[in-house]
Amino acid sequence: MTPIWVDIAGWGGALLILVAYGLLTAGRMAAASPAYQAMNLAGAVGFIINSGWNGAIPSAALNVIWAGIALVALIRLRRGPGPASRE
């Protein structure tokens, strides 16, 4: 039997990613916003926990990449615009 915290992580991750995508599609959130990227990162971590626990390796691998993309985006957002955009 799967521990409840694993199920909560999976459902919480799904909810975060779906809400983020819904807000983006509705024009209420920008893809370049820290909130959008943080929701994707946290959601992917929830999926990694759930799929890793349940042995769904392809899903876990996809979400490791998803989390990596969100983390890179958050780092870039924190650093600000790069030299090329200052021209």
Protein backbone atom coordinates (compact mmCIF):
# COMPACT_ATOMS: atom_id res chain seq x y z
CA MET A 1 0.00 0.00 0.00
CA THR A 2 1.25 3.46 -0.94
CA PRO A 3 1.83 5.82 2.00
CA ILE A 4 -0.58 8.75 2.12
CA TRP A 5 2.23 11.31 1.81
CA VAL A 6 3.22 9.81 -1.57
CA ASP A 7 -0.36 10.17 -2.81
CA ILE A 8 -0.55 13.73 -1.45
CA ALA A 9 2.71 14.59 -3.24
CA GLY A 10 1.37 13.22 -6.53
CA TRP A 11 -2.05 14.87 -6.33
CA GLY A 12 -0.53 18.12 -5.07
CA GLY A 13 1.95 18.11 -7.94
CA ALA A 14 -0.82 17.50 -10.45
CA LEU A 15 -2.91 20.31 -9.00
CA LEU A 16 0.00 22.78 -9.07
CA ILE A 17 0.91 22.05 -12.68
CA LEU A 18 -2.71 22.14 -13.85
CA VAL A 19 -3.47 25.41 -12.05
CA ALA A 20 -0.27 27.00 -13.40
CA TYR A 21 -1.11 25.94 -16.95
CA GLY A 22 -4.72 27.07 -16.58
CA LEU A 23 -3.63 30.50 -15.34
CA LEU A 24 -1.09 30.79 -18.17
CA THR A 25 -3.67 29.83 -20.80
CA ALA A 26 -6.22 32.25 -19.35
CA GLY A 27 -3.67 35.07 -19.57
CA ARG A 28 -3.61 35.54 -15.80
CA MET A 29 0.01 34.47 -15.37
CA ALA A 30 3.12 34.97 -17.50
CA ALA A 31 5.40 32.09 -18.40
CA ALA A 32 8.36 34.24 -17.34
CA SER A 33 6.94 34.87 -13.87
CA PRO A 34 8.67 33.34 -10.85
CA ALA A 35 5.30 32.10 -9.57
CA TYR A 36 4.63 30.10 -12.74
CA GLN A 37 8.08 28.53 -12.71
CA ALA A 38 7.91 27.79 -8.97
CA MET A 39 4.54 26.08 -9.40
CA ASN A 40 6.01 23.94 -12.19
CA LEU A 41 9.06 23.10 -10.09
CA ALA A 42 7.03 22.15 -7.01
CA GLY A 43 4.54 20.20 -9.12
CA ALA A 44 7.30 18.26 -10.84
CA VAL A 45 8.87 17.40 -7.48
CA GLY A 46 5.51 16.03 -6.33
CA PHE A 47 5.31 13.89 -9.46
CA ILE A 48 8.92 12.71 -8.99
CA ILE A 49 8.11 11.54 -5.46
CA ASN A 50 4.93 9.77 -6.53
CA SER A 51 6.19 8.19 -9.74
CA GLY A 52 9.54 7.25 -8.23
CA TRP A 53 7.85 5.52 -5.30
CA ASN A 54 5.54 3.64 -7.64
CA GLY A 55 8.33 2.61 -10.03
CA ALA A 56 7.08 4.67 -12.97
CA ILE A 57 10.58 5.47 -14.18
CA PRO A 58 9.62 7.18 -17.49
CA SER A 59 7.30 9.55 -15.64
CA ALA A 60 9.92 10.21 -12.97
CA ALA A 61 12.56 10.93 -15.64
CA LEU A 62 10.23 13.31 -17.50
CA ASN A 63 9.55 15.21 -14.30
CA VAL A 64 13.24 15.42 -13.37
CA ILE A 65 13.73 17.19 -16.72
CA TRP A 66 10.60 19.32 -16.12
CA ALA A 67 11.92 20.35 -12.71
CA GLY A 68 15.34 21.11 -14.19
CA ILE A 69 13.81 23.41 -16.81
CA ALA A 70 11.81 25.25 -14.14
CA LEU A 71 14.86 25.55 -11.88
CA VAL A 72 16.99 27.00 -14.69
CA ALA A 73 14.19 29.46 -15.50
CA LEU A 74 13.99 30.54 -11.85
CA ILE A 75 17.76 31.06 -11.68
CA ARG A 76 17.69 33.13 -14.87
CA LEU A 77 14.76 35.19 -13.61
CA ARG A 78 16.62 35.87 -10.36
CA ARG A 79 19.77 36.98 -12.19
CA GLY A 80 17.82 39.40 -14.38
CA PRO A 81 18.27 40.19 -18.04
CA GLY A 82 21.49 39.08 -19.67
CA PRO A 83 24.02 41.33 -21.42
CA ALA A 84 22.39 40.80 -24.84
CA SER A 85 19.14 42.41 -23.68
CA ARG A 86 20.89 45.56 -22.43
CA GLU A 87 21.73 46.90 -25.90
